[in-house]
Amino acid sequence: NNKAVATPSRTKEILGKYGFSFKKSLGQNFLIDVNILKNIIEEAGIHEEAGAIEIGPGIGALTEQLARHADRVVAFEIDQRLLPILEDTLSAYDNVHVINQDILQADVEQVIQDQFKQGQPVRVVANLPYYITTPILMKLLMSRLPIDSITVMIQKEVADRMAAEPNTKSYGSLSIAVQYYTEASVALTVPKTVFMPQPNVDSSVLHLEMRDQPPVQVEDEDFFFDVVKATFGQRRKTLMNNLARHFKGRMDKTELRTRLDEVGIDPSRRGESLSMEEFAALANRLYK
Ligand code: SAM
């Protein structure tokens, strides 16, 4: 059968053959549009020398396209009911390896070492289960994996937050967290009709290109992210009010005002107006 998995008719046929029923709790919304998949693979920069890691292959819609365009594909799937189906739909490809594991539990670094050639560029590509988008992405980013990029279909609103610039309503601590590790951009937005079943939310493809170095130098990363979170604590409040609440008992308003002054940041500003560079300067000044 050489018709792509990602068509409505073939997907229905496969689901019927195995009597598969979707588990909403696992975020199972399968892609049924080959054009979208080709766009994703292009945005991801997948080429014949590249290694690809997929999270949640489902019945293999994206996996199949990755197998055709990449050197090797390793996919993590939590739902063991999908294993015999993947075995079937991907039987024509000898460059795919499926691991039956929760991505949040997996030792991805070890898998990269075991499964890909040394020095091979590795890119993560996925149509993510929406209920755990942020934990998955933060795990991949914070574990500083030897990967080049992450290209994922996620809820539009979350993609907007991750790629947001200062002074926009989507900008927040998630934007800083993601952009500290990557250059983030929303590559395309996608209609609900390309999924089976259709999700309740709109979707976008987010592209994250890993940075070699963070864009700012911070004295202490945990402290930096704490300050960022505190600053966005109550969005309507000023920087001073949010910081005073966060540092209560540790630093009073006079002290905070002096330090803000020293880095040239007006205490009456709101968190959403601060750039990554300003957050870094502020956190470094408050750290000592
Ligand atoms: N890639 C397929 C596609 O595009 O048609 C399926 C995408 S579907 C949105 C998400 C997939 O992730 C499902 O197959 C689901 O079983 C799997 N999944 C959910 N939670 C997971 C986890 N913690 N680890 C690995 N896979 C997971």
mmCIF file of N, CA, C and O and ligand atoms in Angstrom, residues 26-31 54-58 61-62 76-79 82 101-104 127-129 131-132, ligand 1:
data_model
loop_
_atom_site.group_PDB
_atom_site.id
_atom_site.type_symbol
_atom_site.label_atom_id
_atom_site.label_comp_id
_atom_site.label_asym_id
_atom_site.label_seq_id
_atom_site.Cartn_x
_atom_site.Cartn_y
_atom_site.Cartn_z
ATOM 1 N N LEU A 26 -4.560 11.085 26.125
ATOM 2 C CA LEU A 26 -3.192 11.045 25.595
ATOM 3 C C LEU A 26 -2.991 12.056 24.471
ATOM 4 O O LEU A 26 -1.983 12.027 23.768
ATOM 5 N N GLY A 27 -3.958 12.938 24.296
ATOM 6 C CA GLY A 27 -3.813 13.985 23.278
ATOM 7 C C GLY A 27 -3.734 13.427 21.867
ATOM 8 O O GLY A 27 -2.964 13.909 21.040
ATOM 9 N N GLN A 28 -4.528 12.406 21.590
ATOM 10 C CA GLN A 28 -4.433 11.753 20.275
ATOM 11 C C GLN A 28 -5.280 12.448 19.211
ATOM 12 O O GLN A 28 -6.488 12.211 19.096
ATOM 13 N N ASN A 29 -4.645 13.299 18.441
ATOM 14 C CA ASN A 29 -5.260 13.946 17.274
ATOM 15 C C ASN A 29 -4.299 13.720 16.122
ATOM 16 O O ASN A 29 -3.234 14.324 16.076
ATOM 17 N N PHE A 30 -4.676 12.835 15.210
ATOM 18 C CA PHE A 30 -3.741 12.423 14.162
ATOM 19 C C PHE A 30 -3.851 13.331 12.940
ATOM 20 O O PHE A 30 -4.939 13.792 12.586
ATOM 21 N N LEU A 31 -2.723 13.530 12.282
ATOM 22 C CA LEU A 31 -2.698 14.380 11.088
ATOM 23 C C LEU A 31 -3.145 13.596 9.855
ATOM 24 O O LEU A 31 -2.710 12.461 9.636
ATOM 25 N N GLU A 54 11.126 11.852 16.929
ATOM 26 C CA GLU A 54 9.712 12.200 16.970
ATOM 27 C C GLU A 54 9.127 11.821 18.323
ATOM 28 O O GLU A 54 9.467 10.789 18.887
ATOM 29 N N ILE A 55 8.246 12.670 18.819
ATOM 30 C CA ILE A 55 7.543 12.378 20.073
ATOM 31 C C ILE A 55 6.089 12.103 19.729
ATOM 32 O O ILE A 55 5.410 12.965 19.162
ATOM 33 N N GLY A 56 5.611 10.906 20.028
ATOM 34 C CA GLY A 56 4.221 10.552 19.767
ATOM 35 C C GLY A 56 3.920 10.300 18.297
ATOM 36 O O GLY A 56 3.253 11.098 17.656
ATOM 37 N N PRO A 57 4.403 9.177 17.736
ATOM 38 C CA PRO A 57 4.178 8.904 16.311
ATOM 39 C C PRO A 57 2.735 8.537 15.955
ATOM 40 O O PRO A 57 2.390 8.591 14.763
ATOM 41 N N GLY A 58 1.912 8.182 16.932
ATOM 42 C CA GLY A 58 0.528 7.819 16.601
ATOM 43 C C GLY A 58 0.490 6.598 15.700
ATOM 44 O O GLY A 58 1.060 5.554 16.031
ATOM 45 N N ALA A 61 1.810 8.881 10.730
ATOM 46 C CA ALA A 61 1.609 9.881 9.664
ATOM 47 C C ALA A 61 2.873 10.706 9.396
ATOM 48 O O ALA A 61 3.359 10.780 8.263
ATOM 49 N N LEU A 62 3.406 11.294 10.458
ATOM 50 C CA LEU A 62 4.613 12.116 10.334
ATOM 51 C C LEU A 62 5.859 11.235 10.243
ATOM 52 O O LEU A 62 6.799 11.539 9.505
ATOM 53 N N PHE A 76 9.343 8.157 20.106
ATOM 54 C CA PHE A 76 8.884 7.736 21.434
ATOM 55 C C PHE A 76 7.361 7.721 21.467
ATOM 56 O O PHE A 76 6.744 8.770 21.240
ATOM 57 N N GLU A 77 6.765 6.571 21.750
ATOM 58 C CA GLU A 77 5.301 6.484 21.822
ATOM 59 C C GLU A 77 4.901 5.822 23.132
ATOM 60 O O GLU A 77 5.327 4.718 23.439
ATOM 61 N N ILE A 78 4.022 6.485 23.886
ATOM 62 C CA ILE A 78 3.617 5.980 25.205
ATOM 63 C C ILE A 78 2.551 4.894 25.113
ATOM 64 O O ILE A 78 2.464 4.014 25.971
ATOM 65 N N ASP A 79 1.717 4.939 24.065
ATOM 66 C CA ASP A 79 0.548 4.055 23.979
ATOM 67 C C ASP A 79 0.913 2.741 23.292
ATOM 68 O O ASP A 79 1.084 2.699 22.068
ATOM 69 N N LEU A 82 -0.408 1.224 19.990
ATOM 70 C CA LEU A 82 0.015 1.723 18.670
ATOM 71 C C LEU A 82 1.211 0.961 18.093
ATOM 72 O O LEU A 82 1.513 1.081 16.909
ATOM 73 N N GLN A 101 7.881 4.393 25.238
ATOM 74 C CA GLN A 101 8.206 5.037 26.501
ATOM 75 C C GLN A 101 7.588 6.428 26.584
ATOM 76 O O GLN A 101 7.402 7.099 25.553
ATOM 77 N N ASP A 102 7.267 6.828 27.801
ATOM 78 C CA ASP A 102 6.823 8.187 28.086
ATOM 79 C C ASP A 102 8.031 9.112 27.874
ATOM 80 O O ASP A 102 9.071 8.914 28.511
ATOM 81 N N ILE A 103 7.895 10.089 27.007
ATOM 82 C CA ILE A 103 9.029 10.977 26.713
ATOM 83 C C ILE A 103 9.528 11.686 27.975
ATOM 84 O O ILE A 103 10.717 11.991 28.107
ATOM 85 N N LEU A 104 8.619 11.925 28.915
ATOM 86 C CA LEU A 104 9.027 12.634 30.140
ATOM 87 C C LEU A 104 9.908 11.752 31.039
ATOM 88 O O LEU A 104 10.612 12.257 31.909
ATOM 89 N N ASN A 127 4.159 16.311 16.291
ATOM 90 C CA ASN A 127 2.820 16.848 16.511
ATOM 91 C C ASN A 127 2.516 16.473 17.948
ATOM 92 O O ASN A 127 2.119 15.349 18.233
ATOM 93 N N LEU A 128 2.781 17.386 18.865
ATOM 94 C CA LEU A 128 2.808 17.033 20.294
ATOM 95 C C LEU A 128 1.428 16.784 20.885
ATOM 96 O O LEU A 128 0.442 17.383 20.454
ATOM 97 N N PRO A 129 1.371 15.892 21.893
ATOM 98 C CA PRO A 129 0.142 15.779 22.682
ATOM 99 C C PRO A 129 -0.031 17.078 23.483
ATOM 100 O O PRO A 129 0.850 17.443 24.256
ATOM 101 N N TYR A 131 -1.730 18.146 25.970
ATOM 102 C CA TYR A 131 -1.861 18.249 27.429
ATOM 103 C C TYR A 131 -0.514 18.362 28.143
ATOM 104 O O TYR A 131 -0.479 18.716 29.323
ATOM 105 N N ILE A 132 0.586 18.035 27.450
ATOM 106 C CA ILE A 132 1.904 18.159 28.108
ATOM 107 C C ILE A 132 2.943 18.877 27.238
ATOM 108 O O ILE A 132 4.146 18.626 27.362
HETATM 109 N N1 SAM B 1 2.365 12.026 15.208
HETATM 110 C C1 SAM B 1 0.991 11.551 15.051
HETATM 111 C C2 SAM B 1 0.286 12.387 14.013
HETATM 112 O O1 SAM B 1 0.734 13.517 13.790
HETATM 113 O O2 SAM B 1 -0.688 11.931 13.450
HETATM 114 C C3 SAM B 1 0.223 11.583 16.384
HETATM 115 C C4 SAM B 1 0.207 12.905 17.121
HETATM 116 S S1 SAM B 1 -0.881 12.940 18.519
HETATM 117 C C5 SAM B 1 -1.201 14.691 18.613
HETATM 118 C C6 SAM B 1 0.167 12.750 19.961
HETATM 119 C C7 SAM B 1 0.805 11.361 20.154
HETATM 120 O O3 SAM B 1 1.614 11.397 21.325
HETATM 121 C C8 SAM B 1 -0.176 10.218 20.368
HETATM 122 O O4 SAM B 1 0.201 9.131 19.562
HETATM 123 C C9 SAM B 1 -0.030 9.866 21.856
HETATM 124 O O5 SAM B 1 -0.292 8.509 22.147
HETATM 125 C C10 SAM B 1 1.430 10.213 22.099
HETATM 126 N N2 SAM B 1 1.770 10.560 23.492
HETATM 127 C C11 SAM B 1 0.989 11.142 24.433
HETATM 128 N N3 SAM B 1 1.668 11.339 25.571
HETATM 129 C C12 SAM B 1 2.933 10.882 25.349
HETATM 130 C C13 SAM B 1 4.113 10.795 26.162
HETATM 131 N N4 SAM B 1 4.117 11.238 27.427
HETATM 132 N N5 SAM B 1 5.232 10.254 25.631
HETATM 133 C C14 SAM B 1 5.229 9.797 24.342
HETATM 134 N N6 SAM B 1 4.150 9.851 23.533
HETATM 135 C C15 SAM B 1 3.017 10.388 24.024
#
